[in-house]
Amino acid sequence: MVAQQADKGAAYLRIEGVNKRFGQNHVVKDVSLEIVRKEIFALLGSSGCGKSTLLRMLAGLETPSTGRIVLDGEDLATVQPHHRPTNMMFQSYALFPHLTVEDNVAFGLRQERPRIARDVIAARVTKMLDLVQMQRFARRKPHELSGGQQQRVALARSLAKEPKLLLLDEPLAALDKKIRQETQLELVHLIERVGVTCIMVTHDQEEAMTMADRIGVMSDGVLLQVGTPDEIYEHPNCRFTAEFIGETNMFHGRLGQQGVACSDFPAPIIIPPLTDHADGSEVSVSVRPERIVLGRDKPEAADGTMNLAAGEVVDIAYLGSYSIYHVRVGSSRTVIASVPSARWGDAPPPTWGDSVWVSWKAPAGVVLGR
C-alpha cells in the first residue's frame, strides 16, 4: 500500500490527548494518535466504543472536551466544519434523491466561496466520475443505481473538493456481503490513486484487515492497540483485541516454571520465554484456531515445545476449503481448530464422536495479562 512507502516519522495528522464527554458520559478517553500522509487508517471496535465520535470530532461535527487535533500543521480547534480541509462519506451515502449523479458530485463545489468557475466544476466532476467509472451514469438519479454504484457516487462527491483528509463512516455497511467483499480492494485502489489520507470507522474486522495500512482497536472510549493488520492479529496486547479480532482459543491459568497451569487443560501449557510476567501471576494464553494441529494419531513432541492433548470431536462446521472442529479436551474444555480440507488427502476426515489429538507449538501461544 502507498502508506507503507511513506515517511513513517512525519505525522500528517496528530490527535493529542483528545477526550469527549456528553454530560457524565465519557465516550472518548485520552486518545493520542499519529497518522502519516496517504495512510489508510481504520478505527475498529464494537458499537458504542467511541470510534464514530472520534471521527465526528475530526470532521468538526463534535468538539473535543479537551485535547488537540492538528492536520498538516493546522490546529483545527477554531476551524468550522465547512471550512475544514476534510470530507466525510456517510454510511447511508446521503445522496440527494432529486439530483442527478453529476449534480450530486458537483453540489459541494457549487457551495464554495469564493465561487468556483463552472468550467472548473464541470472538469472536476468529469474527473471524479471517470475515477469511479460512473461517467455513463452521470444523468441518472440515485434511485436508478445499485447500492455499489451509489457508494461510488458518494465517494466521488467526497473526493471532488480534494480534501486533505477523507473520513469514511462504515463505508461498505449498506452493501450486501458479496458486493462488500468485491468492493473492499476496489475502494482501496481508488483512494491510493487519488493519494488522499483516509481514516475509516468500521465494526467489521475483515473490512479493516483488508483495507487498512494500520488499525486502531477501540473499546469503551480507549484506544487499546495500534498496529498493522498482521501485528494486531498475530501479536494482540490484551484479551479484548485477541478475542475481538478473529477467533481464538483462550486458556486462563497461573504462570509457573513449567508453563501456564490451567485447570481445564491436562498439562501445563508450554509457552515462549517471558520477561514481562512474574511467576505466580494470572495470565491468559491466546492460540489461534489455524495454529492448532488436529490429527488421529498422537504427534511426536521430542523437543519439549509441543502442547498436546487427546480429545473427542463434538462439533464440525464445514466451510468448503476448511472446516472448524470443536474438540472436547478433558471434562469440559473445548478447543477450536481450523483445518484445511486438503489436510486429509483421500482419507475420510474425522467426524462427530471420533477420538483425535490436538497440538500446537509453544511459539503459537500469545501470553496476555488477565
mmCIF file of C-alpha atoms in Angstrom:
data_model
loop_
_atom_site.group_PDB
_atom_site.id
_atom_site.type_symbol
_atom_site.label_atom_id
_atom_site.label_comp_id
_atom_site.label_asym_id
_atom_site.label_seq_id
_atom_site.Cartn_x
_atom_site.Cartn_y
_atom_site.Cartn_z
ATOM 1 C CA MET A 1 0.000 0.000 0.000
ATOM 2 C CA VAL A 2 1.026 3.600 -0.560
ATOM 3 C CA ALA A 3 1.482 4.447 3.120
ATOM 4 C CA GLN A 4 3.994 1.641 3.507
ATOM 5 C CA GLN A 5 6.345 3.728 1.359
ATOM 6 C CA ALA A 6 5.655 6.975 3.248
ATOM 7 C CA ASP A 7 7.952 8.627 5.740
ATOM 8 C CA LYS A 8 6.804 6.983 8.971
ATOM 9 C CA GLY A 9 8.424 9.735 11.034
ATOM 10 C CA ALA A 10 6.311 12.536 9.546
ATOM 11 C CA ALA A 11 2.938 12.860 11.268
ATOM 12 C CA TYR A 12 0.381 14.410 8.915
ATOM 13 C CA LEU A 13 -2.495 14.197 11.408
ATOM 14 C CA ARG A 14 -1.922 14.404 15.165
ATOM 15 C CA ILE A 15 -4.625 13.627 17.699
ATOM 16 C CA GLU A 16 -3.278 14.763 21.057
ATOM 17 C CA GLY A 17 -4.921 13.683 24.319
ATOM 18 C CA VAL A 18 -8.459 14.031 22.985
ATOM 19 C CA ASN A 19 -11.380 13.471 25.360
ATOM 20 C CA LYS A 20 -15.097 13.799 24.713
ATOM 21 C CA ARG A 21 -17.810 13.901 27.357
ATOM 22 C CA PHE A 22 -21.560 14.149 26.935
ATOM 23 C CA GLY A 23 -22.604 15.179 30.415
ATOM 24 C CA GLN A 24 -21.410 12.408 32.730
ATOM 25 C CA ASN A 25 -20.803 10.028 29.832
ATOM 26 C CA HIS A 26 -17.090 9.867 28.964
ATOM 27 C CA VAL A 27 -17.140 8.426 25.426
ATOM 28 C CA VAL A 28 -13.583 9.147 24.177
ATOM 29 C CA LYS A 29 -10.811 8.829 26.737
ATOM 30 C CA ASP A 30 -7.424 10.491 26.273
ATOM 31 C CA VAL A 31 -6.849 9.301 22.697
ATOM 32 C CA SER A 32 -3.492 10.177 21.119
ATOM 33 C CA LEU A 33 -2.645 9.056 17.607
ATOM 34 C CA GLU A 34 -0.425 9.990 14.668
ATOM 35 C CA ILE A 35 -1.338 9.333 11.029
ATOM 36 C CA VAL A 36 1.114 9.688 8.136
ATOM 37 C CA ARG A 37 0.325 11.228 4.763
ATOM 38 C CA LYS A 38 -1.525 8.923 2.307
ATOM 39 C CA GLU A 39 -2.166 6.346 5.014
ATOM 40 C CA ILE A 40 -5.436 4.409 5.211
ATOM 41 C CA PHE A 41 -6.167 4.026 8.907
ATOM 42 C CA ALA A 42 -9.081 2.059 10.374
ATOM 43 C CA LEU A 43 -10.717 2.693 13.732
ATOM 44 C CA LEU A 44 -12.144 -0.685 14.680
ATOM 45 C CA GLY A 45 -14.460 -1.535 17.532
ATOM 46 C CA SER A 46 -17.952 -2.590 18.527
ATOM 47 C CA SER A 47 -20.929 -0.227 18.642
ATOM 48 C CA GLY A 48 -20.634 2.437 21.322
ATOM 49 C CA CYS A 49 -16.843 2.238 21.675
ATOM 50 C CA GLY A 50 -16.307 5.893 20.699
ATOM 51 C CA LYS A 51 -14.893 5.448 17.190
ATOM 52 C CA SER A 52 -17.668 7.352 15.385
ATOM 53 C CA THR A 53 -17.496 10.182 17.941
ATOM 54 C CA LEU A 54 -13.772 10.483 17.271
ATOM 55 C CA LEU A 55 -14.445 10.608 13.523
ATOM 56 C CA ARG A 56 -17.069 13.323 14.029
ATOM 57 C CA MET A 57 -14.558 15.377 16.021
ATOM 58 C CA LEU A 58 -12.156 15.174 13.085
ATOM 59 C CA ALA A 59 -14.931 16.413 10.803
ATOM 60 C CA GLY A 60 -15.852 19.221 13.191
ATOM 61 C CA LEU A 61 -19.335 17.845 13.874
ATOM 62 C CA GLU A 62 -18.369 17.424 17.545
ATOM 63 C CA THR A 63 -15.954 19.473 19.642
ATOM 64 C CA PRO A 64 -13.353 17.773 21.884
ATOM 65 C CA SER A 65 -13.867 18.368 25.598
ATOM 66 C CA THR A 66 -10.073 18.502 25.910
ATOM 67 C CA GLY A 67 -7.120 17.831 23.608
ATOM 68 C CA ARG A 68 -5.997 18.975 20.157
ATOM 69 C CA ILE A 69 -6.397 17.851 16.555
ATOM 70 C CA VAL A 70 -3.683 19.087 14.193
ATOM 71 C CA LEU A 71 -3.873 18.409 10.435
ATOM 72 C CA ASP A 72 -0.882 19.260 8.235
ATOM 73 C CA GLY A 73 0.367 21.699 10.866
ATOM 74 C CA GLU A 74 -3.005 23.440 11.339
ATOM 75 C CA ASP A 75 -4.834 23.280 14.686
ATOM 76 C CA LEU A 76 -8.463 22.558 13.791
ATOM 77 C CA ALA A 77 -9.895 23.779 17.118
ATOM 78 C CA THR A 78 -11.307 27.021 15.706
ATOM 79 C CA VAL A 79 -11.981 25.834 12.145
ATOM 80 C CA GLN A 80 -15.685 25.418 11.340
ATOM 81 C CA PRO A 81 -16.771 22.123 9.736
ATOM 82 C CA HIS A 82 -17.491 23.683 6.312
ATOM 83 C CA HIS A 83 -14.049 25.313 6.270
ATOM 84 C CA ARG A 84 -12.069 22.218 7.286
ATOM 85 C CA PRO A 85 -9.925 20.507 4.631
ATOM 86 C CA THR A 86 -11.809 17.275 5.372
ATOM 87 C CA ASN A 87 -14.747 15.486 3.825
ATOM 88 C CA MET A 88 -16.872 12.644 5.155
ATOM 89 C CA MET A 89 -18.667 9.838 3.347
ATOM 90 C CA PHE A 90 -21.566 8.720 5.493
ATOM 91 C CA GLN A 91 -22.778 5.156 5.943
ATOM 92 C CA SER A 92 -26.109 5.987 4.246
ATOM 93 C CA TYR A 93 -24.248 7.852 1.441
ATOM 94 C CA ALA A 94 -26.715 10.797 1.929
ATOM 95 C CA LEU A 95 -27.153 11.385 -1.804
ATOM 96 C CA PHE A 96 -29.749 13.975 -2.810
ATOM 97 C CA PRO A 97 -32.554 11.932 -4.409
ATOM 98 C CA HIS A 98 -33.775 14.793 -6.661
ATOM 99 C CA LEU A 99 -30.317 15.454 -8.161
ATOM 100 C CA THR A 100 -28.560 13.538 -10.904
ATOM 101 C CA VAL A 101 -25.273 11.754 -10.301
ATOM 102 C CA GLU A 102 -23.224 14.633 -11.731
ATOM 103 C CA ASP A 103 -25.193 17.216 -9.738
ATOM 104 C CA ASN A 104 -24.627 15.241 -6.536
ATOM 105 C CA VAL A 105 -20.884 15.216 -7.177
ATOM 106 C CA ALA A 106 -20.902 18.927 -8.042
ATOM 107 C CA PHE A 107 -23.027 20.001 -5.067
ATOM 108 C CA GLY A 108 -20.210 20.729 -2.601
ATOM 109 C CA LEU A 109 -18.156 22.538 -5.233
ATOM 110 C CA ARG A 110 -21.073 24.856 -6.010
ATOM 111 C CA GLN A 111 -21.283 25.885 -2.348
ATOM 112 C CA GLU A 112 -17.675 27.085 -2.222
ATOM 113 C CA ARG A 113 -16.983 30.746 -1.547
ATOM 114 C CA PRO A 114 -15.458 32.441 -3.409
ATOM 115 C CA ARG A 115 -17.322 30.719 -6.229
ATOM 116 C CA ILE A 116 -15.585 28.208 -8.466
ATOM 117 C CA ALA A 117 -15.967 28.734 -12.193
ATOM 118 C CA ARG A 118 -18.489 26.478 -13.931
ATOM 119 C CA ASP A 119 -15.956 25.016 -16.333
ATOM 120 C CA VAL A 120 -13.646 24.152 -13.409
ATOM 121 C CA ILE A 121 -16.533 22.422 -11.608
ATOM 122 C CA ALA A 122 -17.502 20.525 -14.771
ATOM 123 C CA ALA A 123 -13.916 19.357 -15.295
ATOM 124 C CA ARG A 124 -13.604 18.267 -11.659
ATOM 125 C CA VAL A 125 -16.903 16.335 -11.811
ATOM 126 C CA THR A 126 -15.869 14.586 -15.015
ATOM 127 C CA LYS A 127 -12.532 13.644 -13.467
ATOM 128 C CA MET A 128 -14.191 12.196 -10.367
ATOM 129 C CA LEU A 129 -16.820 10.243 -12.307
ATOM 130 C CA ASP A 130 -14.113 8.830 -14.570
ATOM 131 C CA LEU A 131 -12.147 7.840 -11.487
ATOM 132 C CA VAL A 132 -15.035 5.813 -10.057
ATOM 133 C CA GLN A 133 -16.156 4.605 -13.507
ATOM 134 C CA MET A 134 -19.583 6.262 -13.271
ATOM 135 C CA GLN A 135 -19.417 8.740 -16.179
ATOM 136 C CA ARG A 136 -22.006 6.839 -18.228
ATOM 137 C CA PHE A 137 -24.465 7.114 -15.323
ATOM 138 C CA ALA A 138 -23.993 10.891 -14.943
ATOM 139 C CA ARG A 139 -27.623 11.717 -15.818
ATOM 140 C CA ARG A 140 -29.220 9.101 -13.604
ATOM 141 C CA LYS A 141 -30.861 9.699 -10.230
ATOM 142 C CA PRO A 142 -29.708 7.792 -7.120
ATOM 143 C CA HIS A 143 -32.780 5.510 -7.096
ATOM 144 C CA GLU A 144 -31.761 4.260 -10.544
ATOM 145 C CA LEU A 145 -28.421 2.973 -9.221
ATOM 146 C CA SER A 146 -27.394 -0.171 -7.372
ATOM 147 C CA GLY A 147 -26.000 0.039 -3.844
ATOM 148 C CA GLY A 148 -22.448 -0.339 -5.135
ATOM 149 C CA GLN A 149 -22.966 2.410 -7.705
ATOM 150 C CA GLN A 150 -24.401 4.755 -5.074
ATOM 151 C CA GLN A 151 -21.320 4.101 -2.953
ATOM 152 C CA ARG A 152 -19.084 5.155 -5.866
ATOM 153 C CA VAL A 153 -21.043 8.362 -6.362
ATOM 154 C CA ALA A 154 -20.780 9.182 -2.661
ATOM 155 C CA LEU A 155 -17.023 8.590 -2.822
ATOM 156 C CA ALA A 156 -16.698 10.799 -5.905
ATOM 157 C CA ARG A 157 -18.588 13.581 -4.131
ATOM 158 C CA SER A 158 -16.344 13.239 -1.066
ATOM 159 C CA LEU A 159 -13.202 13.479 -3.203
ATOM 160 C CA ALA A 160 -14.386 16.276 -5.514
ATOM 161 C CA LYS A 161 -13.315 19.045 -3.117
ATOM 162 C CA GLU A 162 -9.840 17.484 -2.918
ATOM 163 C CA PRO A 163 -9.783 17.160 0.884
ATOM 164 C CA LYS A 164 -6.590 16.709 2.858
ATOM 165 C CA LEU A 165 -8.364 14.088 4.960
ATOM 166 C CA LEU A 166 -11.087 11.682 3.807
ATOM 167 C CA LEU A 167 -13.337 10.311 6.556
ATOM 168 C CA LEU A 168 -15.317 7.121 5.906
ATOM 169 C CA ASP A 169 -18.094 6.141 8.320
ATOM 170 C CA GLU A 170 -18.816 2.398 7.871
ATOM 171 C CA PRO A 171 -18.275 2.897 4.112
ATOM 172 C CA LEU A 172 -19.463 -0.545 2.973
ATOM 173 C CA ALA A 173 -22.088 -1.355 5.605
ATOM 174 C CA ALA A 174 -25.010 -0.651 3.248
ATOM 175 C CA LEU A 175 -23.836 -3.296 0.749
ATOM 176 C CA ASP A 176 -24.598 -6.994 0.894
ATOM 177 C CA LYS A 177 -21.753 -9.322 1.824
ATOM 178 C CA LYS A 178 -20.717 -10.429 -1.677
ATOM 179 C CA ILE A 179 -20.638 -6.887 -3.102
ATOM 180 C CA ARG A 180 -18.915 -5.624 0.059
ATOM 181 C CA GLN A 181 -16.088 -8.130 -0.365
ATOM 182 C CA GLU A 182 -15.692 -7.221 -4.041
ATOM 183 C CA THR A 183 -15.668 -3.506 -3.248
ATOM 184 C CA GLN A 184 -13.078 -3.503 -0.442
ATOM 185 C CA LEU A 185 -9.942 -3.662 -2.588
ATOM 186 C CA GLU A 186 -11.530 -1.540 -5.330
ATOM 187 C CA LEU A 187 -12.118 1.227 -2.782
ATOM 188 C CA VAL A 188 -8.535 0.952 -1.525
ATOM 189 C CA HIS A 189 -7.171 1.260 -5.057
ATOM 190 C CA LEU A 190 -9.308 4.359 -5.716
ATOM 191 C CA ILE A 191 -8.103 6.042 -2.516
ATOM 192 C CA GLU A 192 -4.494 5.210 -3.351
ATOM 193 C CA ARG A 193 -4.850 6.579 -6.903
ATOM 194 C CA VAL A 194 -6.087 9.884 -5.509
ATOM 195 C CA GLY A 195 -3.365 9.888 -2.842
ATOM 196 C CA VAL A 196 -5.626 11.169 -0.078
ATOM 197 C CA THR A 197 -5.062 10.406 3.612
ATOM 198 C CA CYS A 198 -8.004 8.378 4.897
ATOM 199 C CA ILE A 199 -9.490 7.406 8.244
ATOM 200 C CA MET A 200 -12.311 4.894 8.219
ATOM 201 C CA VAL A 201 -14.568 3.695 11.013
ATOM 202 C CA THR A 202 -15.831 0.134 10.971
ATOM 203 C CA HIS A 203 -17.008 -2.654 13.261
ATOM 204 C CA ASP A 204 -16.159 -5.226 10.560
ATOM 205 C CA GLN A 205 -12.764 -6.733 11.341
ATOM 206 C CA GLU A 206 -12.414 -8.297 7.874
ATOM 207 C CA GLU A 207 -13.013 -4.898 6.288
ATOM 208 C CA ALA A 208 -10.373 -3.276 8.494
ATOM 209 C CA MET A 209 -7.834 -6.059 7.922
ATOM 210 C CA THR A 210 -8.342 -5.948 4.141
ATOM 211 C CA MET A 211 -8.378 -2.189 3.590
ATOM 212 C CA ALA A 212 -6.185 -0.509 6.201
ATOM 213 C CA ASP A 213 -2.430 0.084 6.412
ATOM 214 C CA ARG A 214 -2.861 0.256 10.186
ATOM 215 C CA ILE A 215 -5.686 -0.426 12.616
ATOM 216 C CA GLY A 216 -6.594 1.165 15.928
ATOM 217 C CA VAL A 217 -8.706 -1.082 18.162
ATOM 218 C CA MET A 218 -11.082 0.818 20.454
ATOM 219 C CA SER A 219 -13.179 -0.292 23.410
ATOM 220 C CA ASP A 220 -15.109 1.819 25.923
ATOM 221 C CA GLY A 221 -13.587 5.029 24.559
ATOM 222 C CA VAL A 222 -9.985 3.819 24.901
ATOM 223 C CA LEU A 223 -7.557 3.194 22.034
ATOM 224 C CA LEU A 224 -6.210 -0.197 23.129
ATOM 225 C CA GLN A 225 -3.750 -1.066 20.373
ATOM 226 C CA VAL A 226 -2.452 0.414 17.128
ATOM 227 C CA GLY A 227 -0.591 -1.637 14.541
ATOM 228 C CA THR A 228 -0.580 -3.199 11.103
ATOM 229 C CA PRO A 229 -3.217 -5.889 10.447
ATOM 230 C CA ASP A 230 -0.700 -8.693 10.995
ATOM 231 C CA GLU A 231 0.618 -7.098 14.215
ATOM 232 C CA ILE A 232 -2.899 -6.728 15.597
ATOM 233 C CA TYR A 233 -3.814 -10.310 14.693
ATOM 234 C CA GLU A 234 -0.593 -12.143 15.488
ATOM 235 C CA HIS A 235 0.523 -10.070 18.499
ATOM 236 C CA PRO A 236 -2.507 -8.709 20.375
ATOM 237 C CA ASN A 237 -1.574 -6.761 23.507
ATOM 238 C CA CYS A 238 -4.690 -7.592 25.530
ATOM 239 C CA ARG A 239 -7.521 -10.105 25.805
ATOM 240 C CA PHE A 240 -10.066 -7.785 24.187
ATOM 241 C CA THR A 241 -8.016 -7.399 20.998
ATOM 242 C CA ALA A 242 -7.232 -11.118 20.824
ATOM 243 C CA GLU A 243 -10.897 -12.056 21.139
ATOM 244 C CA PHE A 244 -12.300 -9.223 19.009
ATOM 245 C CA ILE A 245 -10.007 -9.794 16.010
ATOM 246 C CA GLY A 246 -10.844 -13.187 14.561
ATOM 247 C CA GLU A 247 -11.352 -16.297 16.658
ATOM 248 C CA THR A 248 -9.041 -17.594 19.334
ATOM 249 C CA ASN A 249 -8.697 -20.257 21.993
ATOM 250 C CA MET A 250 -8.190 -18.533 25.326
ATOM 251 C CA PHE A 251 -6.659 -20.551 28.165
ATOM 252 C CA HIS A 252 -6.627 -18.980 31.643
ATOM 253 C CA GLY A 253 -4.222 -20.033 34.355
ATOM 254 C CA ARG A 254 -1.266 -19.262 36.585
ATOM 255 C CA LEU A 255 2.280 -18.856 35.325
ATOM 256 C CA GLY A 256 4.832 -21.285 36.710
ATOM 257 C CA GLN A 257 8.251 -22.777 35.981
ATOM 258 C CA GLN A 258 6.839 -25.364 33.548
ATOM 259 C CA GLY A 259 4.374 -23.075 31.788
ATOM 260 C CA VAL A 260 0.814 -21.939 32.450
ATOM 261 C CA ALA A 261 -1.174 -24.279 34.688
ATOM 262 C CA CYS A 262 -4.813 -24.344 33.546
ATOM 263 C CA SER A 263 -7.485 -26.240 35.436
ATOM 264 C CA ASP A 264 -9.228 -27.157 32.163
ATOM 265 C CA PHE A 265 -6.120 -28.464 30.358
ATOM 266 C CA PRO A 266 -4.394 -31.759 31.213
ATOM 267 C CA ALA A 267 -0.823 -30.385 31.442
ATOM 268 C CA PRO A 268 0.861 -27.006 31.929
ATOM 269 C CA ILE A 269 0.791 -25.074 28.655
ATOM 270 C CA ILE A 270 4.297 -24.610 27.279
ATOM 271 C CA ILE A 271 4.940 -21.011 26.233
ATOM 272 C CA PRO A 272 7.844 -18.960 24.830
ATOM 273 C CA PRO A 273 10.249 -17.390 27.368
ATOM 274 C CA LEU A 274 8.744 -14.296 29.043
ATOM 275 C CA THR A 275 10.251 -11.149 30.514
ATOM 276 C CA ASP A 276 7.130 -9.156 31.392
ATOM 277 C CA HIS A 277 5.221 -11.598 33.628
ATOM 278 C CA ALA A 278 6.335 -12.926 37.010
ATOM 279 C CA ASP A 279 5.918 -16.499 38.186
ATOM 280 C CA GLY A 280 2.647 -16.958 40.008
ATOM 281 C CA SER A 281 0.826 -14.233 38.076
ATOM 282 C CA GLU A 282 -2.529 -14.941 36.474
ATOM 283 C CA VAL A 283 -2.336 -14.876 32.680
ATOM 284 C CA SER A 284 -4.232 -15.943 29.580
ATOM 285 C CA VAL A 285 -2.787 -17.771 26.590
ATOM 286 C CA SER A 286 -4.309 -16.995 23.187
ATOM 287 C CA VAL A 287 -3.918 -19.610 20.436
ATOM 288 C CA ARG A 288 -5.496 -19.027 17.025
ATOM 289 C CA PRO A 289 -7.557 -21.961 15.615
ATOM 290 C CA GLU A 290 -5.378 -22.201 12.496
ATOM 291 C CA ARG A 291 -2.349 -22.788 14.763
ATOM 292 C CA ILE A 292 -3.972 -25.887 16.246
ATOM 293 C CA VAL A 293 -2.978 -29.146 14.530
ATOM 294 C CA LEU A 294 -5.634 -31.844 14.592
ATOM 295 C CA GLY A 295 -4.906 -35.484 13.837
ATOM 296 C CA ARG A 296 -5.956 -39.032 14.548
ATOM 297 C CA ASP A 297 -2.545 -40.089 15.863
ATOM 298 C CA LYS A 298 -0.580 -38.720 18.788
ATOM 299 C CA PRO A 299 2.112 -36.359 17.449
ATOM 300 C CA GLU A 300 5.732 -36.596 18.496
ATOM 301 C CA ALA A 301 6.946 -33.919 20.918
ATOM 302 C CA ALA A 302 10.606 -34.831 21.319
ATOM 303 C CA ASP A 303 11.862 -31.254 21.635
ATOM 304 C CA GLY A 304 9.532 -30.419 24.534
ATOM 305 C CA THR A 305 7.952 -27.393 22.806
ATOM 306 C CA MET A 306 4.692 -29.082 21.787
ATOM 307 C CA ASN A 307 1.406 -28.768 23.647
ATOM 308 C CA LEU A 308 -0.871 -31.716 23.030
ATOM 309 C CA ALA A 309 -3.985 -33.358 24.409
ATOM 310 C CA ALA A 310 -6.377 -36.142 23.493
ATOM 311 C CA GLY A 311 -9.974 -35.190 22.811
ATOM 312 C CA GLU A 312 -13.277 -36.010 21.150
ATOM 313 C CA VAL A 313 -14.868 -34.239 18.197
ATOM 314 C CA VAL A 314 -18.120 -32.674 19.439
ATOM 315 C CA ASP A 315 -18.953 -30.329 16.555
ATOM 316 C CA ILE A 316 -17.893 -29.565 12.975
ATOM 317 C CA ALA A 317 -18.627 -26.590 10.730
ATOM 318 C CA TYR A 318 -17.800 -27.420 7.105
ATOM 319 C CA LEU A 319 -16.880 -24.224 5.190
ATOM 320 C CA GLY A 320 -15.624 -25.664 1.908
ATOM 321 C CA SER A 321 -11.888 -25.031 1.781
ATOM 322 C CA TYR A 322 -11.606 -25.627 5.532
ATOM 323 C CA SER A 323 -13.593 -26.943 8.491
ATOM 324 C CA ILE A 324 -13.914 -25.706 12.058
ATOM 325 C CA TYR A 325 -13.560 -28.550 14.574
ATOM 326 C CA HIS A 326 -14.708 -28.289 18.188
ATOM 327 C CA VAL A 327 -12.802 -30.821 20.257
ATOM 328 C CA ARG A 328 -13.634 -31.551 23.888
ATOM 329 C CA VAL A 329 -10.479 -31.968 25.962
ATOM 330 C CA GLY A 330 -10.854 -33.278 29.497
ATOM 331 C CA SER A 331 -14.270 -32.946 31.111
ATOM 332 C CA SER A 332 -15.360 -29.558 29.828
ATOM 333 C CA ARG A 333 -12.717 -27.684 27.796
ATOM 334 C CA THR A 334 -13.426 -27.154 24.076
ATOM 335 C CA VAL A 335 -10.516 -26.472 21.733
ATOM 336 C CA ILE A 336 -11.334 -24.972 18.328
ATOM 337 C CA ALA A 337 -9.193 -25.965 15.338
ATOM 338 C CA SER A 338 -9.368 -24.617 11.791
ATOM 339 C CA VAL A 339 -8.364 -27.462 9.462
ATOM 340 C CA PRO A 340 -7.843 -27.162 5.662
ATOM 341 C CA SER A 341 -9.969 -29.675 3.751
ATOM 342 C CA ALA A 342 -6.861 -30.824 1.857
ATOM 343 C CA ARG A 343 -5.335 -31.892 5.201
ATOM 344 C CA TRP A 344 -6.858 -35.369 4.953
ATOM 345 C CA GLY A 345 -5.998 -36.165 1.335
ATOM 346 C CA ASP A 346 -8.024 -39.164 0.154
ATOM 347 C CA ALA A 347 -8.688 -40.384 3.705
ATOM 348 C CA PRO A 348 -12.053 -39.616 5.319
ATOM 349 C CA PRO A 349 -11.814 -36.702 7.784
ATOM 350 C CA PRO A 350 -12.655 -37.179 11.461
ATOM 351 C CA THR A 351 -16.332 -36.893 12.257
ATOM 352 C CA TRP A 352 -18.561 -36.396 15.288
ATOM 353 C CA GLY A 353 -17.574 -38.597 18.228
ATOM 354 C CA ASP A 354 -14.143 -39.542 16.836
ATOM 355 C CA SER A 355 -11.091 -39.585 19.108
ATOM 356 C CA VAL A 356 -8.402 -37.131 17.958
ATOM 357 C CA TRP A 357 -5.320 -35.292 19.170
ATOM 358 C CA VAL A 358 -4.920 -31.518 19.228
ATOM 359 C CA SER A 359 -1.491 -29.906 19.400
ATOM 360 C CA TRP A 360 0.349 -26.622 18.883
ATOM 361 C CA LYS A 361 3.913 -25.389 19.256
ATOM 362 C CA ALA A 362 4.834 -23.095 22.119
ATOM 363 C CA PRO A 363 5.503 -20.010 19.910
ATOM 364 C CA ALA A 364 1.895 -20.147 18.667
ATOM 365 C CA GLY A 365 0.646 -19.043 22.079
ATOM 366 C CA VAL A 366 0.471 -15.340 22.974
ATOM 367 C CA VAL A 367 0.599 -14.688 26.728
ATOM 368 C CA LEU A 368 -1.641 -11.865 27.937
ATOM 369 C CA GLY A 369 -2.309 -10.375 31.351
ATOM 370 C CA ARG A 370 -5.671 -11.176 32.910
#
